[in-house]
Short mmCIF file of C-alpha atoms in Angstrom, two decimals:
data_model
loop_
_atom_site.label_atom_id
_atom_site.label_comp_id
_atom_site.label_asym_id
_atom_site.label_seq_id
_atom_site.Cartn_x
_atom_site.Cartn_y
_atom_site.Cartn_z
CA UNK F 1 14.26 58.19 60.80
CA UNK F 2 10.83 57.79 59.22
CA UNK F 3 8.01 58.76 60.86
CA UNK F 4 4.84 55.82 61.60
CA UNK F 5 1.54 57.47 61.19
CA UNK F 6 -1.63 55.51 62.81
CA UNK F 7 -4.09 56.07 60.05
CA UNK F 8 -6.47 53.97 61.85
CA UNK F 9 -7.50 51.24 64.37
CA UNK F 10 -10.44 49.26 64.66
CA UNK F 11 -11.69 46.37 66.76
CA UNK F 12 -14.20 43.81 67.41
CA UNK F 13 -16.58 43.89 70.66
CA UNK F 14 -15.67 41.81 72.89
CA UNK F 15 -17.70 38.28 73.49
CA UNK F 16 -17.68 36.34 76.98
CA UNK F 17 -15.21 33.91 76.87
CA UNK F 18 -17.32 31.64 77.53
CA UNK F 19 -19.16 28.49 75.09
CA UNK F 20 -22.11 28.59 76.58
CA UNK F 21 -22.52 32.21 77.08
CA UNK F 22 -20.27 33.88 74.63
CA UNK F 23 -21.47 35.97 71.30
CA UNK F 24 -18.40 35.12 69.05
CA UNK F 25 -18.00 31.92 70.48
CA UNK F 26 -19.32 29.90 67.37
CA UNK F 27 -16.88 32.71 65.45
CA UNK F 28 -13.72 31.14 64.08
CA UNK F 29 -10.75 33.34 65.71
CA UNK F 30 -9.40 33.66 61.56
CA UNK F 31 -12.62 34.70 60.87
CA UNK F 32 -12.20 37.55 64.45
CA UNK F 33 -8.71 38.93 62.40
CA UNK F 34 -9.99 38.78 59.17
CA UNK F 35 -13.17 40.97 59.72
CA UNK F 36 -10.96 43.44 61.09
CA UNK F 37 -8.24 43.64 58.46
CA UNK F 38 -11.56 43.78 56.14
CA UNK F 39 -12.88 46.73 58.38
CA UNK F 40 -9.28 48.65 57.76
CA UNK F 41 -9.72 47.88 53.79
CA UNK F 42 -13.33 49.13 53.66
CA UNK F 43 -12.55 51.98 55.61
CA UNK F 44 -9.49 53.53 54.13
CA UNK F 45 -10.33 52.03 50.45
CA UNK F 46 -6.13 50.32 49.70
CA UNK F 47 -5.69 47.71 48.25
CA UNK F 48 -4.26 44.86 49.91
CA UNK F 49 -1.61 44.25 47.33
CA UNK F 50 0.34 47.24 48.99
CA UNK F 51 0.18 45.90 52.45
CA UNK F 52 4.13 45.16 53.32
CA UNK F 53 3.36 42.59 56.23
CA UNK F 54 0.34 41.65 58.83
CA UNK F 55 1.91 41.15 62.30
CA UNK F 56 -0.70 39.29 64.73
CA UNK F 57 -0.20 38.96 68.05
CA UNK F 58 -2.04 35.51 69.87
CA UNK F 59 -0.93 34.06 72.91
CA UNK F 60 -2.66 30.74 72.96
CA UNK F 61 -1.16 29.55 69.55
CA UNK F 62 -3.05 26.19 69.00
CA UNK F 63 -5.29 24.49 67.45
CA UNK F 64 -7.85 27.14 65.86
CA UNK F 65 -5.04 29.96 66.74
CA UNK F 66 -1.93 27.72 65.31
CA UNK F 67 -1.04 27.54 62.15
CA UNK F 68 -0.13 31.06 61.80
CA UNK F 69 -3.05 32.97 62.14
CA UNK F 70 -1.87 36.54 60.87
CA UNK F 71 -1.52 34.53 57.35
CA UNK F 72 -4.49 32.43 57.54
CA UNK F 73 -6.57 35.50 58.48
CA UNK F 74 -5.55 37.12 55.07
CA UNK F 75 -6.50 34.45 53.45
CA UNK F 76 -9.85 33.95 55.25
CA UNK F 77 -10.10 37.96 54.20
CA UNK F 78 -10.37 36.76 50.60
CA UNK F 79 -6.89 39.21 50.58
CA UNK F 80 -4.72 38.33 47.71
CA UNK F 81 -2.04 36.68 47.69
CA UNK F 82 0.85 38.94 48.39
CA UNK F 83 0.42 40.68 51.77
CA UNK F 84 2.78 38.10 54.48
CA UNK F 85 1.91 37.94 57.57
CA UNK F 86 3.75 36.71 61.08
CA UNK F 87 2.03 36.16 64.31
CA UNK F 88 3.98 36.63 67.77
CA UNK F 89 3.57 36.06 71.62
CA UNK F 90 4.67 38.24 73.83
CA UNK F 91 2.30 36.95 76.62
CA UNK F 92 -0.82 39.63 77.20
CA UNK F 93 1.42 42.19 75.45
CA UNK F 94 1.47 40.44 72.21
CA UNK F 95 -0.73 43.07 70.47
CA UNK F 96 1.05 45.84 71.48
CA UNK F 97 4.22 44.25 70.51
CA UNK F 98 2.88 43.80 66.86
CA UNK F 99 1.89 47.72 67.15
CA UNK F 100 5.49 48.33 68.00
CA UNK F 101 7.52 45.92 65.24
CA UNK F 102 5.62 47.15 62.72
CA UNK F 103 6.01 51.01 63.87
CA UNK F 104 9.74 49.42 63.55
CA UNK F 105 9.52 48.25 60.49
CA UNK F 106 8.16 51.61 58.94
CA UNK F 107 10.55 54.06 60.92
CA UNK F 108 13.56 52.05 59.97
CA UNK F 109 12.57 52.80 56.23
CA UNK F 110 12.45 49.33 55.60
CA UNK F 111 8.48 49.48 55.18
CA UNK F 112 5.90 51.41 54.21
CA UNK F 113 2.93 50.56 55.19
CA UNK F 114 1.46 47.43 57.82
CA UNK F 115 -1.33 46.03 59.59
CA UNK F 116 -0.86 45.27 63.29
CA UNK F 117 -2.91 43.86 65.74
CA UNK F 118 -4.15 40.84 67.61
CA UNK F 119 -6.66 38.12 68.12
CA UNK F 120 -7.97 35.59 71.14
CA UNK F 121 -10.53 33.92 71.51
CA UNK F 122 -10.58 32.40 74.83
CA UNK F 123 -14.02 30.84 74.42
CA UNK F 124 -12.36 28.32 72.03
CA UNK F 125 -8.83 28.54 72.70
CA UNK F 126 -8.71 28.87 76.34
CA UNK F 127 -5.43 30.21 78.51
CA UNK F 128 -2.61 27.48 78.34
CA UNK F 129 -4.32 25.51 75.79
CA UNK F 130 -0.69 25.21 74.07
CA UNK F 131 0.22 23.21 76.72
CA UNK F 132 3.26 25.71 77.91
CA UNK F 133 1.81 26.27 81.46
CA UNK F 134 3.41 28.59 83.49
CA UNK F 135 6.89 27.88 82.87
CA UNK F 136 7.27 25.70 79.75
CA UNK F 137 6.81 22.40 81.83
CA UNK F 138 10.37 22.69 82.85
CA UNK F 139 10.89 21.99 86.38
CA UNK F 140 14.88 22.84 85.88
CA UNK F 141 13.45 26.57 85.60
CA UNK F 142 11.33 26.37 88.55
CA UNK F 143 13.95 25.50 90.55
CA UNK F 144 15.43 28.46 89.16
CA UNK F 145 12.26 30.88 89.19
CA UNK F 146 9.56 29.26 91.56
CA UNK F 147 7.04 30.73 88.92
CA UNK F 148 3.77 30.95 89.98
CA UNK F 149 0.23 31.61 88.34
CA UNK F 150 -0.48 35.11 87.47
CA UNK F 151 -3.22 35.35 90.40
CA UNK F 152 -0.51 34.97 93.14
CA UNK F 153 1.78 37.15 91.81
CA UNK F 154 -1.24 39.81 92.04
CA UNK F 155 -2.10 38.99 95.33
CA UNK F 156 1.45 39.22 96.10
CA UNK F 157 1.99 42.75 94.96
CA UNK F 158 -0.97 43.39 96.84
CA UNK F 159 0.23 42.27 99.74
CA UNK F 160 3.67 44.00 99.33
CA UNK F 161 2.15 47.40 98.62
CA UNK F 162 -0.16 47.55 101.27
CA UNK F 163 -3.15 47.40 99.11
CA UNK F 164 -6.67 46.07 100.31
CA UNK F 165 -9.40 44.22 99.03
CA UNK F 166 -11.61 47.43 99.56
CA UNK F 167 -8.93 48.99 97.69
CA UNK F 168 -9.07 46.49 94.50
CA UNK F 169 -12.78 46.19 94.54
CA UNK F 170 -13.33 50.34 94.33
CA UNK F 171 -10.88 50.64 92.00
CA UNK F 172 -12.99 47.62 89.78
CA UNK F 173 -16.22 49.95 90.74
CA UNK F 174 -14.76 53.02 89.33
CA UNK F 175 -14.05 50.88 86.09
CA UNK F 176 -17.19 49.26 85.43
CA UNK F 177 -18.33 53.25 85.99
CA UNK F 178 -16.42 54.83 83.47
CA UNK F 179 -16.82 51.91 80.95
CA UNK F 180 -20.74 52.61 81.50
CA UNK F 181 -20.64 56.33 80.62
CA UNK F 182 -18.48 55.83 77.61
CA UNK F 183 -21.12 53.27 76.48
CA UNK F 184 -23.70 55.59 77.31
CA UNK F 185 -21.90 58.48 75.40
CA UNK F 186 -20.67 56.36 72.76
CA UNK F 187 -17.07 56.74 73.29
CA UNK F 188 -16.21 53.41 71.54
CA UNK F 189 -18.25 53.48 68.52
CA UNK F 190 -15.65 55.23 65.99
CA UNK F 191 -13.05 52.11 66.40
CA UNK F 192 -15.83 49.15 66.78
CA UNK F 193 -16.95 47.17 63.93
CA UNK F 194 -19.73 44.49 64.52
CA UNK F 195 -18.99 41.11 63.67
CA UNK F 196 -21.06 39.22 61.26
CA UNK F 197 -22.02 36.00 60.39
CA UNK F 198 -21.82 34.74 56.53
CA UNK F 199 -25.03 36.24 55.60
CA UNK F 200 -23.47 39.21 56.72
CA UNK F 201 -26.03 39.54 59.98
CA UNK F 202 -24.46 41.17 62.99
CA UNK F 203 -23.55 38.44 65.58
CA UNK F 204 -22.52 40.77 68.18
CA UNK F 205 -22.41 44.92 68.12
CA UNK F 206 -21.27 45.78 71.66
CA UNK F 207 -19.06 44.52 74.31
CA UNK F 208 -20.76 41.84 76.11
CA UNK F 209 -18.55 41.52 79.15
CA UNK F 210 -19.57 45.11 81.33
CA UNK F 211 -21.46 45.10 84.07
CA UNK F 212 -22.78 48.35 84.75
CA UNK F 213 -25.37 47.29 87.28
CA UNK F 214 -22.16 46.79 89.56
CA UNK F 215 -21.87 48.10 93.21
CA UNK F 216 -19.46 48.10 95.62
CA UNK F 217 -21.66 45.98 98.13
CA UNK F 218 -21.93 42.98 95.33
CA UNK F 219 -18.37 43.22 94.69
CA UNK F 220 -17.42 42.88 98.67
CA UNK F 221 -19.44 39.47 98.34
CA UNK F 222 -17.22 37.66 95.45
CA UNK F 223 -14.72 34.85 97.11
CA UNK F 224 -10.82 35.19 96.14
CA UNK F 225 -10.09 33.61 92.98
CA UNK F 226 -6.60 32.35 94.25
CA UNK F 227 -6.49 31.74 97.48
CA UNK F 228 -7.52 27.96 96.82
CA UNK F 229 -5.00 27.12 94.72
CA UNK F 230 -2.18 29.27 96.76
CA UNK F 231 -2.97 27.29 99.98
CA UNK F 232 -3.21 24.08 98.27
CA UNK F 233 -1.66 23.06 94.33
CA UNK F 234 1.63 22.23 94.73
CA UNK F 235 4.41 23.94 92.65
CA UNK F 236 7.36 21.91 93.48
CA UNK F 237 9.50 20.46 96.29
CA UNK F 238 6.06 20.09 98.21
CA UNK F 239 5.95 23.92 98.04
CA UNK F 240 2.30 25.63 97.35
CA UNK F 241 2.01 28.12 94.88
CA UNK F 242 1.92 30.65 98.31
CA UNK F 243 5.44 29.32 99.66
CA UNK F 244 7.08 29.04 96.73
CA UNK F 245 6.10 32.80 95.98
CA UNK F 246 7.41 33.68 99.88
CA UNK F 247 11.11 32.16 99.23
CA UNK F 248 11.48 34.80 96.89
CA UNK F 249 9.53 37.84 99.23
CA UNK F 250 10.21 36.18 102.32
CA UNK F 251 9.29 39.56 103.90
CA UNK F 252 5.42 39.58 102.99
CA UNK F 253 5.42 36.03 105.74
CA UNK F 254 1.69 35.57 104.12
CA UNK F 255 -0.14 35.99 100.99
CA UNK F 256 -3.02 38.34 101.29
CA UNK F 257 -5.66 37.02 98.57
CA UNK F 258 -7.64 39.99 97.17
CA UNK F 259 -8.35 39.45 94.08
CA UNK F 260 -11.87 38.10 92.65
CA UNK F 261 -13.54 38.00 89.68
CA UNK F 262 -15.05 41.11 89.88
CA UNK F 263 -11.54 42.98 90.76
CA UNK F 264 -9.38 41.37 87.88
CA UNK F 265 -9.83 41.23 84.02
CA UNK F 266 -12.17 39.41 82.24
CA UNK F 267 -11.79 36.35 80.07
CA UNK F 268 -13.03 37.15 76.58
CA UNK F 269 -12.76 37.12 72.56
CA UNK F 270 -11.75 39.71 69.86
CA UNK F 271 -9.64 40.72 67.84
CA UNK F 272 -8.33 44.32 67.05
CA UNK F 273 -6.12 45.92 63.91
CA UNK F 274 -4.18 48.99 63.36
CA UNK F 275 -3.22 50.65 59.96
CA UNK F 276 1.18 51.99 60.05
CA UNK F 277 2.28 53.78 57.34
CA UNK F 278 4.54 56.16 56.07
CA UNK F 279 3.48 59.30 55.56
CA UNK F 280 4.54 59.19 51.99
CA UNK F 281 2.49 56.35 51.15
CA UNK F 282 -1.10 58.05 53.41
CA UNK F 283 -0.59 60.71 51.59
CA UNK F 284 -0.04 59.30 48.11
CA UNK F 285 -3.67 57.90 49.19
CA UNK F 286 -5.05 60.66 50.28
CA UNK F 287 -4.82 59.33 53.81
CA UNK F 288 -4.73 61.42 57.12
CA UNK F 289 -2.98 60.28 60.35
CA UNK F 290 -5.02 59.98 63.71
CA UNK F 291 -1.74 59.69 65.45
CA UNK F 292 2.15 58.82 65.54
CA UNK F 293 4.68 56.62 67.19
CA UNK F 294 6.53 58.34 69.41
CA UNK F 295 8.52 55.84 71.03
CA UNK F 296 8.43 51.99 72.39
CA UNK F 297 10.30 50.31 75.04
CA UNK F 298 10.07 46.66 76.92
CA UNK F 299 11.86 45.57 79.66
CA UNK F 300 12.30 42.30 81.65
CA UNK F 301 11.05 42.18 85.98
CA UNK F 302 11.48 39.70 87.96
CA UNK F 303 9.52 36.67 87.27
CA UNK F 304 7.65 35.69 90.44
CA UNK F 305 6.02 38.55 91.18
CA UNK F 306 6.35 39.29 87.42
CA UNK F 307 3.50 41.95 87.18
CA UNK F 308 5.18 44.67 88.28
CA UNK F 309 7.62 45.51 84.46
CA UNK F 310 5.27 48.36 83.28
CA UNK F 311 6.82 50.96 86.16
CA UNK F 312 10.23 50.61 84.15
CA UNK F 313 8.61 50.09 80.86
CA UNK F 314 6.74 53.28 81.20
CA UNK F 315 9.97 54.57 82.47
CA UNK F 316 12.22 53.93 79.62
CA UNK F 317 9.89 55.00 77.72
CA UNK F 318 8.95 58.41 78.37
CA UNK F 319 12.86 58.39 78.26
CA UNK F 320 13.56 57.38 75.02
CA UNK F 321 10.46 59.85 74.16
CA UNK F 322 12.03 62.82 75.71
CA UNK F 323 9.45 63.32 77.72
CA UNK F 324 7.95 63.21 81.73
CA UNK F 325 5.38 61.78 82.98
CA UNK F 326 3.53 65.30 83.27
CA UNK F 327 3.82 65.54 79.63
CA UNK F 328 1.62 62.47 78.99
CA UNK F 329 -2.60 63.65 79.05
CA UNK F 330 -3.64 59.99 78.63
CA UNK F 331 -2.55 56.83 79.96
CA UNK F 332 -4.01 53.66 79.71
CA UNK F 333 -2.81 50.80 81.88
CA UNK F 334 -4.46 47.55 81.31
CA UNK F 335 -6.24 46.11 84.30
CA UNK F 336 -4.93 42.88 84.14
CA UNK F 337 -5.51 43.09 88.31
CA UNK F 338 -6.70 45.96 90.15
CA UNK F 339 -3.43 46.47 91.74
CA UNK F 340 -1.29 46.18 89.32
CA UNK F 341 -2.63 49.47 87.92
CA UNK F 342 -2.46 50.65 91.50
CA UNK F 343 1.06 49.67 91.62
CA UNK F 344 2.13 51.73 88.39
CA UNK F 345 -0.14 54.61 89.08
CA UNK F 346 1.93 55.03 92.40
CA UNK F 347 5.22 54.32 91.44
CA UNK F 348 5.09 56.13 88.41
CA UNK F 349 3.60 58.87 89.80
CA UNK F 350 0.28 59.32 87.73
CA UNK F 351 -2.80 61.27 88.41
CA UNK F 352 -5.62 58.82 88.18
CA UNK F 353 -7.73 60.77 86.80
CA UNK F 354 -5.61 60.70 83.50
CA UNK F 355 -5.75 57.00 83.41
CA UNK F 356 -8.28 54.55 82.03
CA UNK F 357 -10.95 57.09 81.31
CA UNK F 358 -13.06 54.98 79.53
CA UNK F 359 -13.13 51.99 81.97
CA UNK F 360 -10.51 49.11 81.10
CA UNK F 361 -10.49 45.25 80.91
CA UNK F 362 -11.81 44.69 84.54
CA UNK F 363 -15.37 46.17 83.03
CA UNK F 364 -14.43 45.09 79.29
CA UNK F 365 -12.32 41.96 79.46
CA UNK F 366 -9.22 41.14 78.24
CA UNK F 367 -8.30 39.41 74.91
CA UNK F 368 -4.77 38.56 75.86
CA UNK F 369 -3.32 38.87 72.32
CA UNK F 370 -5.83 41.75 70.73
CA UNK F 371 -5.67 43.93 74.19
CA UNK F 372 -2.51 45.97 72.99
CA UNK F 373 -3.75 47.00 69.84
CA UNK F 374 -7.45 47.55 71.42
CA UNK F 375 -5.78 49.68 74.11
CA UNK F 376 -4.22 52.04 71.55
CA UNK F 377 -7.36 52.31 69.67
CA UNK F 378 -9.33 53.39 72.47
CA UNK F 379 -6.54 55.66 73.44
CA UNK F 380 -6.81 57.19 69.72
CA UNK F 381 -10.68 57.54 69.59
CA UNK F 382 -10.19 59.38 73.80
CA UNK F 383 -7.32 61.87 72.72
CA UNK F 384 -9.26 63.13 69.35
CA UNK F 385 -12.80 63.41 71.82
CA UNK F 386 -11.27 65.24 74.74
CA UNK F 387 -8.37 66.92 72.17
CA UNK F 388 -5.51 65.71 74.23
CA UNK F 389 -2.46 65.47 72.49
CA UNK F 390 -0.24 63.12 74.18
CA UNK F 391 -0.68 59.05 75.07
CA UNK F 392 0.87 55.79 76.38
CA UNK F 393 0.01 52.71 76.66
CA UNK F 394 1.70 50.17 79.10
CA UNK F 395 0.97 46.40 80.05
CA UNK F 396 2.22 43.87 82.25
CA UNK F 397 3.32 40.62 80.71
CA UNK F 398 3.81 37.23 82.07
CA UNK F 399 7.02 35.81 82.92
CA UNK F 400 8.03 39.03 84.23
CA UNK F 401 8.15 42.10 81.58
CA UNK F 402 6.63 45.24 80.74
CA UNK F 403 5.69 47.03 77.34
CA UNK F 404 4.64 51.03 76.76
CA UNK F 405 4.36 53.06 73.83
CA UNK F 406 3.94 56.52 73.27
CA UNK F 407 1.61 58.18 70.70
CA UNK F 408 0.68 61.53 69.90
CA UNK F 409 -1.73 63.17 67.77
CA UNK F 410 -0.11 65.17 64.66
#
């Protein structure tokens, strides 16, 4: 089997997803994509022409993000012609699933070299905006899966685990703390390209979403973000979001509601991209690797409480790897909600202090289909600054599934 050297990764900042407030919000998300497979060209000097496929990830495919945006980026690139590109959702772990088909695609010989990655931009394109809801707008599969909004199925695992508010909010502390000394240090800069307007002025440099000026005291003042709609939108069968989640845990009786907005991830835009090739064709081009596939898995968990599938994912892959969980320095676990990292960091049995060094998206947001591929990056840039060797990256994904993938440094 092939081997599928990372010869690089870069990414955008990331803008508040907000119109009002947000840097890239007047940014086309084609125009997100494109300045990133640009920043991979200008970078490591191919030519596009020998680019096998672009595989995009994107969760909210409409509108501005329809249309297939892994293609339409290329062509907004001013790319030529021949480089094909496919765009996938995998919920929030649809840029780490284009990291892992085209690692695929490469190791089964197949191809030789491919850009993978992912854009959102949330500001224009905002969660659910393909009309899909939670479940498809099938109430057939409710009745099946009372399938609930990600925010009670946090506050459900929460609840289940034993895990506070006090617990969430000092875990969002400690990562609005780490993601202000890698600012400060500049821990970020070797993946981060600015993005630029058409006259080629910088539009935004830096991620816009921390907020270092955080303290535990402010975050102990924010209101639950779901305990409205838990208590009081209606799911089905006159059955709140709360109950329905409780037919399937029956043993939690209530819902404790812990999460906020300071505790969870942030809504935001960018877009991230990752060079796979061979190591034939780096070499060929005089290119180096930063770091290799090692191995991928996914699994499916149960849907209601469907936050919990990167325990097993993480599982079958360190499996599949050959490997333990001692034998992994770095880990990076996005912070979708404080406790699902809890969650995996206990199950799994993880140090903490080998996880999310850097901060993660509770400080820096989360760009549901570009948060894969920026995890791995800022895995990458971490492992060559401290000179750890080993990685892996792990997400939970709606509808109840989990994603990790192993890298190492050659």
């Amino acid at each position: 089997m092939a081997e599928a050297w990372i010869v690089d990764a870069v990414r955008t900042p990331r803008g508040t997803g907000k119109k009002d407030k947000g840097a890239l919000a007047q940014v086309h998300p084609q125009e997100l994509f494109a300045q990133c497979l640009n920043a991979l060209r200008s970078r490591n000097g191919f030519e596009p022409s020998e680019i096998d496929d672009v595989v995009c990830g994107c969760v909210s495919q409409a509108g501005e993000q329809g249309a297939c945006i892994a293609r339409m980026a290329i062509l907004a690139a001013g790319w030529p012609i021949q480089p094909s590109g496919v765009t996938l959702n995998r919920f929030c772990g649809s840029g780490q699933q284009a990291l892992n088909f085209a690692a695929m695609g490469i190791m089964s010989g197949q191809q030789d070299a491919v850009i993978a990655g992912g854009v959102e931009s949330m500001s224009r394109c905002p969660l659910f905006s393909d009309g899909g809801g939670v479940a498809g707008d099938n109430p057939d599969l409710l009745k099946l899966h009372p399938l609930v909004p990600q925010g009670i199925s946090a506050d459900l695992i929460a609840t289940l685990e034993g895990f506070s508010r006090e617990d969430c909010d000092r875990f969002a502390y400690q990562s609005q703390m780490k993601c202000k000394t890698a600012v400060e240090e500049g821990r970020f800069a070797r993946s981060l390209v600015p993005v630029r307007d058409r006259a080629g002025q910088p539009m935004l440099e830096r991620d816009q979403h921390p907020r270092p000026s955080t303290t535990l005291e402010a975050l102990a003042q924010l209101r639950p973000s779901f305990s409205d709609i838990g208590e009081s939108s209606y799911l089905l069968d006159g059955l709140t979001f709360d109950r329905a989640a409780l037919t399937r845990y029956p043993q939690a009786e209530c819902i404790n509601h812990v999460h906020t907005a300071g505790n969870s991830s942030g809504i935001v835009d960018g877009a991230a991209a990752l060079l796979l090739a061979t190591p034939e064709w780096a070499r060929s081009r005089g290119l180096t690797p930063r770091a290799r596939i090692r191995a991928t898995a996914t699994c499916g968990s149960e849907p209601v409480i469907m936050l919990t599938g990167p325990v097993e994912a993480t599982q079958r892959c360190l499996k599949r790897a050959g490997m333990t969980v001692g034998d992994i320095d770095l880990f990076e676990i996005n912070e979708a909600f404080a406790a699902v990292v809890l969650k995996v960091m206990r199950d799994v049995g993880i140090d903490p202090v080998r996880v999310n060094v850097n901060g993660g998206a509770i400080a820096l947001g989360h760009p549901l289909g570009a948060t894969g591929a920026m995890l791995t990056g800022t895995l990458i840039d971490e492992m060559e600054r401290s000179n750890k060797a080993t990685g892996l990256v792990t997400m939970c994904i709606g509808g109840g599934m989990g994603i990790a993938t192993v890298i190492e440094r050659p």
